[in-house]
Amino acid sequence: MKEEGLVFSTDVLLSMVILIVIMGVSSDLMDMKREIDHENLQRYYFERVVSETTEILIDTPGSPNNWETLPTTDNVIPGLSSSESSEILSYDKISKLKATPELLNKILPPQLHANITIYPWNNIPPIMIRCEDGTPHEIFVVNRTVQCDFYKKYVILDLNSKSNSCYRHGTWKCGYFKTTYEEIERNNYYLLADNPGVSWIMDTPENKNDEENLYESPVLLNDRIRSLLSSNSTGIIWIHARSDGNVLIISVPKGSSPPLQPDYFQVQPCDFVMVAWI
């Protein structure tokens, strides 16, 4: 009887040990599951925040719409789309956000750090709006293709493959712009082309000529325009161009110094990349 009782006690003790081990393992597994669920929920939350923040930046002009022109940004919510078109990012707003990256803190939770880089598809260097260093625990990346306007606002005439044939030269393209002596005093006018073999002529309806000029580099037009203007308050200047590429006339306020490269004066696709981490 004593041996049977001893065996029974040993079996009970062993069963209790096994039960305790099972309960401990089950508890650990439940804790691990709760931790995994928490991490997955946290990751989903931050992925959504980064995605929604990106959409706010590229789909809205910000508040107020002209925030990039204001002397202070105390009451500003940043957005980068042009006030004229929600499908195009404003280069002025990009530049303002680059100069005041702390505005991102208004649309990002404090746990998140972020770098934003815009990669133009043409020959323009990447634009880094914000650069932070850190040791990331989790990384979230959002990549969107957008349109950027850069210095498009300075273009007053764009001759390209879709332009009408010139009224004076059947194989040429032509167009005109209006200007005054006062505007010439305030602005610099340039002819830009993306093809060094462009031939061009500038004249007016009253002063026609056939003198061809071969484009080699950005051409400052102010003196030529002055020589063509009459005493009228407003003059019409015609540009005739023969080329397979694009020819632009830009009017830049004196004191401004944008890069005088055609790519900077055309709306073009860019990759908008936000890299965020916690």
XYZ file of N, CA and C in Angstrom:
834
model
N 0.826 -1.210 0.000
C 0.000 0.000 0.000
C 0.855 1.253 0.000
N 1.964 1.198 0.796
C 2.822 2.381 0.879
C 3.450 2.670 -0.487
N 3.850 1.560 -1.189
C 4.468 1.774 -2.503
C 3.462 2.372 -3.492
N 2.193 1.864 -3.398
C 1.172 2.403 -4.292
C 0.916 3.875 -3.997
N 0.900 4.226 -2.706
C 0.692 5.631 -2.339
C 1.829 6.499 -2.810
N 3.061 5.980 -2.736
C 4.227 6.745 -3.189
C 4.176 6.978 -4.696
N 3.797 5.918 -5.427
C 3.683 6.065 -6.878
C 2.613 7.088 -7.237
N 1.477 7.024 -6.507
C 0.388 7.974 -6.752
C 0.840 9.411 -6.498
N 1.551 9.619 -5.397
C 2.030 10.969 -5.060
C 3.007 11.474 -6.106
N 3.859 10.586 -6.580
C 4.842 10.986 -7.609
C 4.142 11.357 -8.903
N 3.128 10.568 -9.281
C 2.373 10.872 -10.507
C 1.663 12.212 -10.409
N 1.079 12.454 -9.216
C 0.387 13.733 -9.019
C 1.365 14.894 -9.107
N 2.520 14.738 -8.447
C 3.526 15.803 -8.464
C 4.018 16.070 -9.886
N 4.271 14.968 -10.628
C 4.732 15.120 -12.003
C 3.676 15.811 -12.871
N 2.424 15.427 -12.655
C 1.328 16.045 -13.404
C 1.235 17.532 -13.104
N 1.418 17.888 -11.830
C 1.361 19.303 -11.449
C 2.503 20.089 -12.080
N 3.700 19.465 -12.100
C 4.843 20.143 -12.726
C 4.576 20.379 -14.211
N 4.068 19.330 -14.879
C 3.760 19.464 -16.311
C 2.701 20.530 -16.541
N 1.676 20.558 -15.681
C 0.616 21.550 -15.810
C 1.154 22.958 -15.621
N 2.042 23.116 -14.632
C 2.618 24.446 -14.383
C 3.454 24.894 -15.580
N 4.233 23.934 -16.128
C 5.046 24.265 -17.310
C 4.161 24.672 -18.479
N 3.084 23.909 -18.701
C 2.155 24.227 -19.792
C 1.528 25.596 -19.585
N 1.125 25.871 -18.342
C 0.528 27.168 -18.055
C 1.541 28.294 -18.271
N 2.790 28.041 -17.852
C 3.827 29.060 -18.054
C 4.093 29.318 -19.523
N 4.199 28.230 -20.292
C 4.425 28.379 -21.733
C 3.249 29.087 -22.389
N 2.040 28.698 -22.015
C 0.844 29.342 -22.569
C 0.831 30.823 -22.247
N 1.198 31.155 -21.001
C 1.239 32.572 -20.613
C 2.265 33.336 -21.430
N 3.454 32.709 -21.646
C 4.480 33.360 -22.465
C 4.007 33.552 -23.892
N 3.342 32.511 -24.417
C 2.835 32.612 -25.786
C 1.790 33.709 -25.915
N 0.924 33.831 -24.918
C -0.086 34.885 -24.940
C 0.557 36.263 -24.858
N 1.601 36.377 -24.002
C 2.310 37.659 -23.908
C 2.981 37.996 -25.235
N 3.587 36.980 -25.855
C 4.232 37.215 -27.147
C 3.210 37.629 -28.191
N 2.061 36.968 -28.203
C 1.012 37.312 -29.161
C 0.528 38.736 -28.944
N 0.327 39.110 -27.662
C -0.109 40.478 -27.382
C 0.948 41.487 -27.837
N 2.220 41.148 -27.632
C 3.295 42.049 -28.044
C 3.349 42.165 -29.563
N 3.205 41.013 -30.241
C 3.208 41.032 -31.712
C 2.020 41.822 -32.240
N 0.843 41.586 -31.644
C -0.354 42.324 -32.055
C -0.161 43.822 -31.843
N 0.455 44.177 -30.708
C 0.696 45.594 -30.415
C 1.660 46.197 -31.432
N 2.739 45.471 -31.749
C 3.715 45.974 -32.707
C 3.091 46.100 -34.100
N 2.281 45.109 -34.479
C 1.615 45.174 -35.790
C 0.649 46.348 -35.858
N -0.088 46.563 -34.770
C -1.020 47.684 -34.726
C -0.268 49.007 -34.771
N 0.852 49.077 -34.037
C 1.657 50.299 -34.036
C 2.231 50.564 -35.422
N 2.735 49.506 -36.064
C 3.291 49.676 -37.399
C 2.215 50.127 -38.384
N 1.045 49.509 -38.311
C -0.056 49.907 -39.188
C -0.411 51.370 -38.967
N -0.423 51.791 -37.711
C -0.770 53.177 -37.385
C 0.237 54.140 -38.008
N 1.528 53.863 -37.838
C 2.531 54.781 -38.360
C 2.612 54.720 -39.880
N 2.404 53.549 -40.471
C 2.349 53.467 -41.934
C 1.225 54.352 -42.468
N 0.088 54.308 -41.815
C -1.053 55.115 -42.252
C -0.767 56.601 -42.055
N -0.138 56.951 -40.928
C 0.183 58.357 -40.675
C 1.127 58.891 -41.743
N 2.173 58.125 -42.073
C 3.150 58.567 -43.077
C 2.479 58.702 -44.441
N 1.625 57.738 -44.792
C 0.922 57.803 -46.080
C -0.011 59.004 -46.137
N -0.779 59.242 -45.071
C -1.719 60.358 -45.063
C -0.981 61.698 -45.037
N 0.147 61.762 -44.338
C 0.945 62.993 -44.325
C 1.453 63.308 -45.719
N 1.915 62.279 -46.433
C 2.374 62.476 -47.808
C 1.250 63.012 -48.688
N 0.057 62.437 -48.533
C -1.076 62.895 -49.347
C -1.435 64.344 -49.024
N -1.357 64.715 -47.747
C -1.636 66.112 -47.370
C -0.656 67.045 -48.068
N 0.610 66.662 -48.079
C 1.632 67.529 -48.658
C 1.475 67.673 -50.166
N 1.180 66.579 -50.865
C 1.174 66.651 -52.332
C -0.191 66.971 -52.921
N -1.262 66.835 -52.136
C -2.608 67.050 -52.678
C -3.257 68.356 -52.236
N -2.678 69.054 -51.269
C -3.294 70.286 -50.765
C -2.307 71.445 -50.856
N -2.814 72.670 -51.010
C -1.925 73.838 -51.076
C -1.489 74.338 -49.709
N -2.000 73.720 -48.644
C -1.686 74.208 -47.300
C -2.683 75.253 -46.856
N -2.512 75.682 -45.639
C -3.399 76.701 -45.066
C -2.568 77.766 -44.347
N -2.775 79.037 -44.753
C -3.573 79.518 -45.900
C -2.921 79.135 -47.232
N -3.657 79.357 -48.320
C -3.157 78.936 -49.641
C -1.822 79.567 -50.003
N -1.604 80.789 -49.542
C -0.380 81.522 -49.900
C 0.635 81.517 -48.761
N 0.671 80.458 -47.985
C 1.524 80.433 -46.789
C 2.999 80.643 -47.107
N 3.411 80.261 -48.316
C 4.834 80.392 -48.662
C 5.275 81.840 -48.804
N 4.317 82.778 -48.912
C 4.655 84.199 -49.061
C 4.595 84.955 -47.747
N 4.141 84.307 -46.684
C 3.947 84.997 -45.410
C 5.266 85.167 -44.664
N 5.409 86.286 -43.934
C 6.655 86.512 -43.188
C 6.805 85.600 -41.974
N 5.709 85.083 -41.456
C 5.761 84.186 -40.310
C 4.943 82.930 -40.594
N 5.334 81.828 -39.985
C 4.652 80.544 -40.237
C 3.955 80.032 -38.981
N 3.642 80.929 -38.049
C 3.054 80.508 -36.774
C 1.731 79.768 -36.970
N 0.892 80.228 -37.872
C -0.437 79.641 -38.057
C -0.561 78.908 -39.390
N 0.543 78.310 -39.828
C 0.584 77.665 -41.138
C 0.489 76.147 -40.995
N -0.312 75.532 -41.866
C -0.299 74.086 -42.067
C 0.284 73.867 -43.458
N 1.421 73.189 -43.594
C 2.070 73.110 -44.906
C 1.347 72.191 -45.883
N 1.388 72.579 -47.128
C 0.920 71.785 -48.262
C 1.686 72.274 -49.471
N 1.965 71.426 -50.437
C 2.891 71.785 -51.513
C 2.239 71.938 -52.879
N 0.981 71.592 -53.021
C 0.381 71.700 -54.349
C 0.152 73.170 -54.712
N 0.216 73.436 -55.991
C 0.008 74.797 -56.484
C -1.419 75.244 -56.212
N -1.582 76.512 -55.928
C -2.917 77.051 -55.703
C -3.753 76.989 -56.984
N -3.083 77.004 -58.150
C -3.790 76.949 -59.428
C -4.157 75.524 -59.828
N -3.368 74.536 -59.386
C -3.620 73.152 -59.786
C -3.189 72.206 -58.677
N -4.115 71.341 -58.252
C -3.801 70.382 -57.192
C -2.919 69.247 -57.691
N -2.685 69.186 -58.998
C -1.890 68.096 -59.561
C -0.425 68.478 -59.746
N -0.062 69.714 -59.412
C 1.306 70.188 -59.625
C 1.836 70.778 -58.324
N 3.062 70.395 -57.944
C 3.677 70.940 -56.743
C 4.320 72.287 -57.057
N 4.147 73.214 -56.134
C 4.713 74.553 -56.275
C 6.162 74.554 -55.810
N 7.061 75.007 -56.680
C 8.476 75.072 -56.301
C 8.701 76.101 -55.195
N 7.905 77.171 -55.187
C 8.026 78.170 -54.121
C 7.682 77.550 -52.765
N 6.669 76.698 -52.729
C 6.289 76.051 -51.471
C 7.317 74.998 -51.057
N 7.853 74.285 -52.039
C 8.927 73.336 -51.736
C 10.107 74.060 -51.116
N 10.494 75.197 -51.702
C 11.630 75.960 -51.183
C 11.346 76.502 -49.785
N 10.104 76.942 -49.542
C 9.739 77.462 -48.224
C 9.782 76.354 -47.172
N 9.278 75.172 -47.518
C 9.309 74.066 -46.566
C 10.742 73.613 -46.314
N 11.579 73.666 -47.333
C 12.989 73.326 -47.152
C 13.654 74.294 -46.174
N 13.257 75.572 -46.238
C 13.834 76.577 -45.342
C 13.249 76.511 -43.937
N 12.031 75.959 -43.798
C 11.376 75.874 -42.486
C 10.860 74.451 -42.250
N 11.755 73.466 -42.156
C 11.316 72.066 -42.035
C 10.563 71.766 -40.748
N 10.677 72.656 -39.759
C 9.949 72.433 -38.505
C 8.435 72.437 -38.716
N 7.965 72.941 -39.861
C 6.533 72.913 -40.143
C 6.008 71.482 -40.249
N 6.877 70.538 -40.572
C 6.438 69.144 -40.647
C 5.963 68.622 -39.297
N 6.461 69.234 -38.222
C 6.040 68.790 -36.886
C 4.553 69.035 -36.651
N 3.956 69.911 -37.479
C 2.525 70.197 -37.316
C 1.648 69.095 -37.906
N 2.210 68.265 -38.765
C 1.402 67.219 -39.382
C 1.970 65.823 -39.126
N 3.042 65.722 -38.345
C 3.612 64.440 -37.959
C 3.531 64.273 -36.449
N 3.234 63.064 -35.947
C 3.266 62.852 -34.499
C 4.698 62.976 -33.976
N 4.880 63.320 -32.694
C 6.227 63.573 -32.158
C 7.148 62.358 -32.202
N 6.584 61.137 -32.272
C 7.431 59.944 -32.291
C 8.129 59.746 -33.638
N 7.598 60.387 -34.677
C 8.107 60.164 -36.025
C 9.167 61.188 -36.412
N 10.216 60.706 -37.056
C 11.211 61.555 -37.703
C 11.128 61.277 -39.200
N 11.418 62.276 -40.009
C 11.218 62.077 -41.449
C 12.213 62.874 -42.276
N 12.619 62.283 -43.391
C 13.370 62.953 -44.439
C 12.538 62.930 -45.713
N 12.525 64.034 -46.451
C 11.791 64.110 -47.718
C 12.773 64.512 -48.811
N 12.754 63.757 -49.901
C 13.606 64.073 -51.042
C 12.753 64.037 -52.307
N 12.931 65.037 -53.145
C 12.233 65.100 -54.435
C 13.268 64.882 -55.537
N 13.010 63.872 -56.362
C 13.940 63.502 -57.426
C 13.335 63.852 -58.784
N 13.736 64.982 -59.395
C 13.254 65.301 -60.752
C 13.746 64.259 -61.748
N 12.931 63.990 -62.749
C 13.303 63.010 -63.760
C 14.300 63.563 -64.764
N 14.313 64.896 -64.940
C 15.247 65.495 -65.889
C 16.531 65.912 -65.179
N 17.285 66.766 -65.828
C 18.638 67.085 -65.358
C 18.650 68.143 -64.265
N 17.916 67.881 -63.185
C 17.882 68.773 -62.027
C 18.265 67.948 -60.805
N 19.187 68.445 -59.973
C 19.610 67.671 -58.799
C 18.450 67.426 -57.836
N 18.516 66.361 -57.037
C 17.480 66.102 -56.031
C 17.349 67.257 -55.047
N 16.149 67.448 -54.556
C 15.862 68.496 -53.574
C 15.555 67.822 -52.244
N 16.369 68.087 -51.236
C 16.178 67.490 -49.913
C 15.506 68.519 -49.018
N 14.250 68.259 -48.674
C 13.477 69.206 -47.881
C 13.847 69.124 -46.409
N 14.131 67.920 -45.934
C 14.459 67.773 -44.521
C 15.424 66.604 -44.366
N 16.454 66.794 -43.575
C 17.441 65.740 -43.336
C 17.651 65.589 -41.839
N 17.323 64.418 -41.325
C 17.549 64.123 -39.914
C 18.374 62.851 -39.791
N 19.161 62.788 -38.730
C 19.915 61.589 -38.427
C 19.269 60.873 -37.252
N 19.548 59.597 -37.140
C 19.002 58.850 -36.017
C 19.182 57.363 -36.223
N 18.924 56.593 -35.166
C 18.977 55.134 -35.241
C 17.554 54.612 -35.287
N 17.072 54.200 -36.452
C 15.657 53.814 -36.569
C 15.357 52.453 -35.950
N 14.182 52.375 -35.335
C 13.654 51.110 -34.855
C 12.742 50.504 -35.926
N 11.928 51.339 -36.524
C 11.067 50.945 -37.641
C 11.162 52.019 -38.713
N 11.202 51.614 -39.982
C 11.312 52.544 -41.105
C 10.070 52.418 -41.979
N 9.562 53.569 -42.427
C 8.376 53.614 -43.291
C 8.717 54.471 -44.510
N 8.446 53.962 -45.687
C 8.802 54.659 -46.926
C 7.561 54.826 -47.794
N 7.346 56.047 -48.292
C 6.262 56.327 -49.231
C 6.869 57.000 -50.456
N 6.525 56.504 -51.633
C 7.050 57.045 -52.883
C 5.877 57.381 -53.799
N 5.791 58.640 -54.231
C 4.729 59.071 -55.138
C 5.351 59.793 -56.338
N 4.748 59.610 -57.510
C 5.143 60.383 -58.685
C 4.260 61.622 -58.775
N 4.901 62.785 -58.864
C 4.185 64.056 -58.874
C 4.693 64.903 -60.044
N 4.064 66.057 -60.236
C 4.522 67.046 -61.208
C 5.034 68.268 -60.453
N 6.177 68.800 -60.878
C 6.775 69.975 -60.221
C 6.875 71.124 -61.218
N 6.557 72.333 -60.749
C 6.550 73.462 -61.689
C 7.870 74.234 -61.737
N 8.721 74.101 -60.722
C 9.993 74.815 -60.655
C 9.785 76.302 -60.981
N 10.443 76.845 -62.031
C 10.326 78.279 -62.339
C 9.387 78.531 -63.526
N 8.396 77.672 -63.684
C 7.460 77.785 -64.800
C 6.766 79.148 -64.830
N 6.583 79.774 -63.675
C 5.846 81.046 -63.623
C 6.554 82.165 -64.384
N 7.858 82.002 -64.656
C 8.598 83.045 -65.358
C 8.503 82.918 -66.878
N 7.896 81.838 -67.375
C 7.820 81.629 -68.824
C 6.696 82.482 -69.402
N 7.030 83.298 -70.387
C 6.007 84.116 -71.049
C 5.752 83.661 -72.487
N 6.603 82.793 -73.012
C 6.388 82.240 -74.351
C 7.084 80.885 -74.435
N 6.352 79.897 -74.918
C 6.893 78.536 -75.029
C 6.628 78.039 -76.442
N 7.694 77.914 -77.227
C 7.585 77.374 -78.578
C 8.054 75.931 -78.554
N 7.163 75.008 -78.880
C 7.502 73.595 -78.858
C 6.875 72.898 -80.054
N 6.924 71.573 -80.052
C 6.446 70.815 -81.212
C 4.956 71.009 -81.472
N 4.205 71.457 -80.445
C 2.766 71.644 -80.611
C 2.411 73.069 -81.055
N 3.401 73.931 -81.137
C 3.128 75.317 -81.524
C 2.753 75.397 -83.004
N 2.041 76.463 -83.344
C 1.627 76.656 -84.735
C 2.812 77.013 -85.618
N 2.696 76.656 -86.898
C 3.737 77.044 -87.854
C 3.796 78.554 -87.964
N 4.974 79.050 -88.277
C 5.175 80.491 -88.321
C 4.525 81.096 -89.563
N 3.949 82.266 -89.373
C 3.265 82.912 -90.492
C 4.256 83.394 -91.553
N 5.541 83.542 -91.174
C 6.531 84.030 -92.135
C 7.422 82.922 -92.679
N 7.565 81.844 -91.896
C 8.472 80.766 -92.281
C 7.745 79.447 -92.054
N 7.405 78.753 -93.132
C 6.596 77.550 -93.019
C 7.216 76.452 -92.187
N 8.537 76.354 -92.164
C 9.206 75.300 -91.398
C 9.583 75.766 -89.987
N 9.168 76.967 -89.629
C 9.509 77.535 -88.329
C 8.277 77.546 -87.419
N 8.523 77.761 -86.127
C 7.470 78.019 -85.155
C 7.604 79.473 -84.710
N 6.470 80.070 -84.400
C 6.573 81.451 -83.955
C 5.496 81.777 -82.936
N 5.749 82.815 -82.169
C 4.816 83.301 -81.164
C 5.224 84.691 -80.733
N 4.405 85.307 -79.896
C 4.711 86.683 -79.500
C 4.420 86.883 -78.013
N 4.981 87.948 -77.477
C 4.674 88.377 -76.117
C 4.623 89.895 -76.095
N 3.973 90.443 -75.091
C 3.848 91.888 -74.952
C 4.742 92.373 -73.811
N 5.290 93.566 -73.985
C 6.108 94.134 -72.929
C 6.118 95.658 -73.052
N 6.700 96.311 -72.057
C 6.813 97.775 -72.032
C 8.208 98.161 -71.561
N 8.555 99.416 -71.724
C 9.837 99.914 -71.218
C 9.929 99.713 -69.703
N 8.814 99.952 -69.012
C 8.820 99.809 -67.551
C 9.108 98.369 -67.140
N 8.533 97.414 -67.862
C 8.766 96.005 -67.521
C 10.207 95.602 -67.811
N 10.791 96.181 -68.843
C 12.187 95.872 -69.152
C 13.108 96.403 -68.050
N 12.723 97.510 -67.440
C 13.526 98.042 -66.340
C 13.426 97.164 -65.096
N 12.298 96.465 -64.927
C 12.101 95.635 -63.732
C 12.559 94.194 -63.923
N 12.574 93.723 -65.179
C 12.835 92.311 -65.441
C 13.922 92.112 -66.483
N 14.558 90.960 -66.404
C 15.470 90.522 -67.456
C 14.759 89.482 -68.319
N 14.855 89.667 -69.638
C 14.230 88.749 -70.588
C 15.327 87.871 -71.207
N 15.088 86.558 -71.199
C 16.068 85.619 -71.756
C 15.396 84.703 -72.769
N 16.172 84.317 -73.768
C 15.778 83.253 -74.681
C 16.566 82.013 -74.278
N 15.846 80.915 -74.018
C 16.456 79.642 -73.642
C 16.034 78.580 -74.646
N 16.911 77.630 -74.909
C 16.597 76.526 -75.812
C 17.295 75.270 -75.321
N 16.681 74.118 -75.584
C 17.306 72.862 -75.181
C 18.045 72.198 -76.337
N 18.201 72.943 -77.445
C 18.936 72.448 -78.607
C 19.899 73.550 -79.060
N 21.209 73.290 -78.998
C 22.164 74.346 -79.378
C 22.107 74.718 -80.848
N 21.393 73.949 -81.665
C 21.319 74.262 -83.087
C 20.132 75.113 -83.475
N 19.470 75.734 -82.507
C 18.281 76.542 -82.789
C 18.653 77.813 -83.557
N 17.910 78.074 -84.604
C 17.986 79.365 -85.287
C 16.774 80.182 -84.875
N 16.984 81.473 -84.620
C 15.861 82.283 -84.169
C 15.955 83.702 -84.717
N 14.789 84.304 -84.848
C 14.660 85.685 -85.310
C 13.723 86.403 -84.357
N 14.029 87.657 -84.044
C 13.139 88.471 -83.224
C 12.809 89.749 -83.981
N 11.517 90.076 -84.051
C 11.118 91.310 -84.708
C 9.758 91.741 -84.183
N 9.204 92.761 -84.815
C 7.856 93.232 -84.481
C 7.075 93.368 -85.790
N 5.758 93.478 -85.712
C 4.994 93.673 -86.952
C 5.421 94.916 -87.717
N 5.922 95.930 -86.992
C 6.326 97.183 -87.649
C 7.776 97.132 -88.136
N 8.589 96.286 -87.506
C 10.015 96.212 -87.848
C 10.385 94.760 -88.151
N 9.974 94.287 -89.317
C 10.264 92.912 -89.687
C 11.689 92.795 -90.201
N 12.321 91.629 -89.892
C 13.646 91.374 -90.443
C 13.838 89.866 -90.604
N 14.867 89.496 -91.353
C 15.170 88.088 -91.609
C 16.543 87.710 -91.077
N 17.056 88.469 -90.139
C 18.389 88.175 -89.591
C 18.294 86.985 -88.624
N 18.919 85.878 -89.029
C 18.897 84.672 -88.206
C 20.017 84.712 -87.173
N 19.689 84.230 -85.976
C 20.674 84.106 -84.903
C 20.769 82.639 -84.517
N 21.993 82.156 -84.284
C 22.195 80.783 -83.867
C 22.350 80.732 -82.349
N 21.519 79.953 -81.707
C 21.536 79.863 -80.241
C 22.740 79.059 -79.776
N 23.467 79.600 -78.800
C 24.594 78.898 -78.201
C 24.487 78.826 -76.688
N 23.873 79.830 -76.068
C 23.733 79.875 -74.611
C 22.576 80.814 -74.286
N 22.141 80.889 -73.026
C 21.043 81.820 -72.710
C 21.322 83.226 -73.239
N 20.325 83.796 -73.922
C 20.499 85.095 -74.563
C 19.706 86.138 -73.794
N 20.390 87.171 -73.303
C 19.721 88.300 -72.651
C 19.152 89.201 -73.744
N 17.841 89.433 -73.707
C 17.148 90.106 -74.809
C 16.827 91.573 -74.556
N 17.100 92.087 -73.378
C 16.629 93.435 -73.029
C 17.010 94.490 -74.050
N 18.286 94.542 -74.434
C 18.723 95.579 -75.375
C 18.065 95.400 -76.735
N 17.918 94.164 -77.193
C 17.278 93.915 -78.484
C 15.810 94.358 -78.440
N 15.150 94.073 -77.326
C 13.742 94.450 -77.215
C 13.603 95.968 -77.218
N 14.470 96.656 -76.460
C 14.413 98.131 -76.439
C 14.543 98.702 -77.853
N 15.443 98.112 -78.638
C 15.672 98.644 -79.984
C 14.473 98.445 -80.909
N 13.589 97.489 -80.545
C 12.423 97.208 -81.389
C 11.170 97.941 -80.943
N 11.152 98.380 -79.686
C 9.946 99.032 -79.183
C 9.788 100.415 -79.782
N 8.550 100.737 -80.098
C 8.253 102.085 -80.580
C 7.870 102.946 -79.390
N 7.321 104.073 -79.652
C 6.920 104.969 -78.562
C 5.640 104.519 -77.878
N 5.022 103.438 -78.402
C 3.799 102.939 -77.779
C 4.088 102.433 -76.372
N 3.097 102.518 -75.519
C 3.287 102.070 -74.139
C 3.492 100.566 -74.064
N 2.888 99.827 -75.004
C 3.019 98.373 -75.026
C 3.480 97.935 -76.404
N 4.501 97.084 -76.432
C 5.014 96.588 -77.703
C 4.788 95.092 -77.835
N 4.582 94.632 -79.063
C 4.409 93.212 -79.356
C 5.693 92.708 -80.011
N 6.332 91.741 -79.373
C 7.590 91.180 -79.847
C 7.341 89.759 -80.359
N 7.757 89.511 -81.601
C 7.601 88.178 -82.191
C 8.933 87.424 -82.135
N 8.828 86.138 -81.831
C 9.979 85.237 -81.874
C 9.684 84.141 -82.879
N 10.617 83.935 -83.807
C 10.505 82.876 -84.810
C 11.667 81.911 -84.559
N 11.379 80.621 -84.484
C 12.420 79.641 -84.160
C 12.324 78.427 -85.079
N 13.510 77.920 -85.450
C 13.589 76.700 -86.252
C 14.424 75.693 -85.464
N 13.739 74.655 -84.968
C 14.428 73.681 -84.122
C 13.518 72.498 -83.847
N 14.137 71.360 -83.520
C 13.380 70.191 -83.081
C 13.108 70.233 -81.581
N 13.722 71.156 -80.880
C 13.561 71.240 -79.435
C 12.608 72.344 -79.023
N 12.685 72.723 -77.748
C 11.834 73.771 -77.191
C 12.602 75.089 -77.109
N 11.884 76.172 -77.342
C 12.436 77.520 -77.192
C 11.545 78.274 -76.218
N 12.156 78.850 -75.195
C 11.414 79.559 -74.158
C 11.862 81.011 -74.089
N 10.899 81.897 -73.846
C 11.205 83.272 -73.458
C 10.774 83.412 -72.004
N 11.698 83.814 -71.155
C 11.381 83.982 -69.747
C 11.601 85.430 -69.333
N 10.833 85.851 -68.344
C 10.954 87.191 -67.776
C 11.194 87.035 -66.283
N 12.417 87.349 -65.853
C 12.842 87.110 -64.474
C 13.049 88.445 -63.777
N 12.461 88.662 -62.601
C 12.691 89.916 -61.884
C 14.187 90.152 -61.643
N 14.617 91.367 -61.865
C 16.029 91.681 -61.631
C 16.361 91.487 -60.160
N 17.496 90.868 -59.917
C 17.866 90.493 -58.559
C 17.649 89.017 -58.295
N 16.783 88.386 -59.097
C 16.593 86.938 -58.987
C 17.675 86.229 -59.798
N 18.010 85.027 -59.370
C 19.070 84.311 -60.085
C 18.743 82.824 -60.223
N 17.617 82.494 -60.887
C 17.329 81.080 -61.120
C 18.325 80.490 -62.118
N 18.566 79.179 -62.060
C 19.452 78.551 -63.058
C 18.865 78.725 -64.455
N 19.672 79.217 -65.367
C 19.172 79.488 -66.715
C 19.313 78.242 -67.582
N 18.581 77.194 -67.187
C 18.530 75.939 -67.926
C 17.067 75.639 -68.244
N 16.759 75.245 -69.466
C 15.351 75.040 -69.850
C 14.588 74.091 -68.936
N 15.250 73.053 -68.417
C 14.546 72.086 -67.573
C 13.903 72.742 -66.362
N 14.505 73.810 -65.848
C 13.980 74.475 -64.662
C 12.718 75.287 -64.956
N 12.382 75.483 -66.207
C 11.249 76.342 -66.559
C 10.111 75.557 -67.217
N 10.109 74.248 -66.983
C 9.058 73.404 -67.525
C 8.523 72.492 -66.430
N 7.205 72.323 -66.412
C 6.609 71.356 -65.485
C 7.089 69.967 -65.883
N 7.542 69.207 -64.903
C 8.080 67.889 -65.209
C 7.821 66.912 -64.068
N 7.832 65.598 -64.366
C 7.577 64.610 -63.315
C 8.735 64.502 -62.338
N 8.396 64.214 -61.088
C 9.378 64.022 -60.022
C 8.913 62.875 -59.130
N 9.851 62.213 -58.498
C 9.527 61.232 -57.461
C 9.599 61.912 -56.099
N 8.496 61.856 -55.375
C 8.402 62.429 -54.024
C 8.563 61.275 -53.036
N 9.658 61.262 -52.296
C 9.965 60.146 -51.403
C 10.050 60.647 -49.959
N 9.204 60.081 -49.112
C 9.284 60.352 -47.682
C 9.781 59.093 -46.975
N 10.862 59.236 -46.224
C 11.385 58.149 -45.397
C 11.222 58.578 -43.948
N 10.377 57.837 -43.221
C 10.098 58.165 -41.812
C 10.483 56.993 -40.926
N 10.779 57.298 -39.671
C 11.146 56.231 -38.750
C 10.788 56.615 -37.316
N 10.725 55.581 -36.470
C 10.508 55.766 -35.029
C 11.667 55.114 -34.288
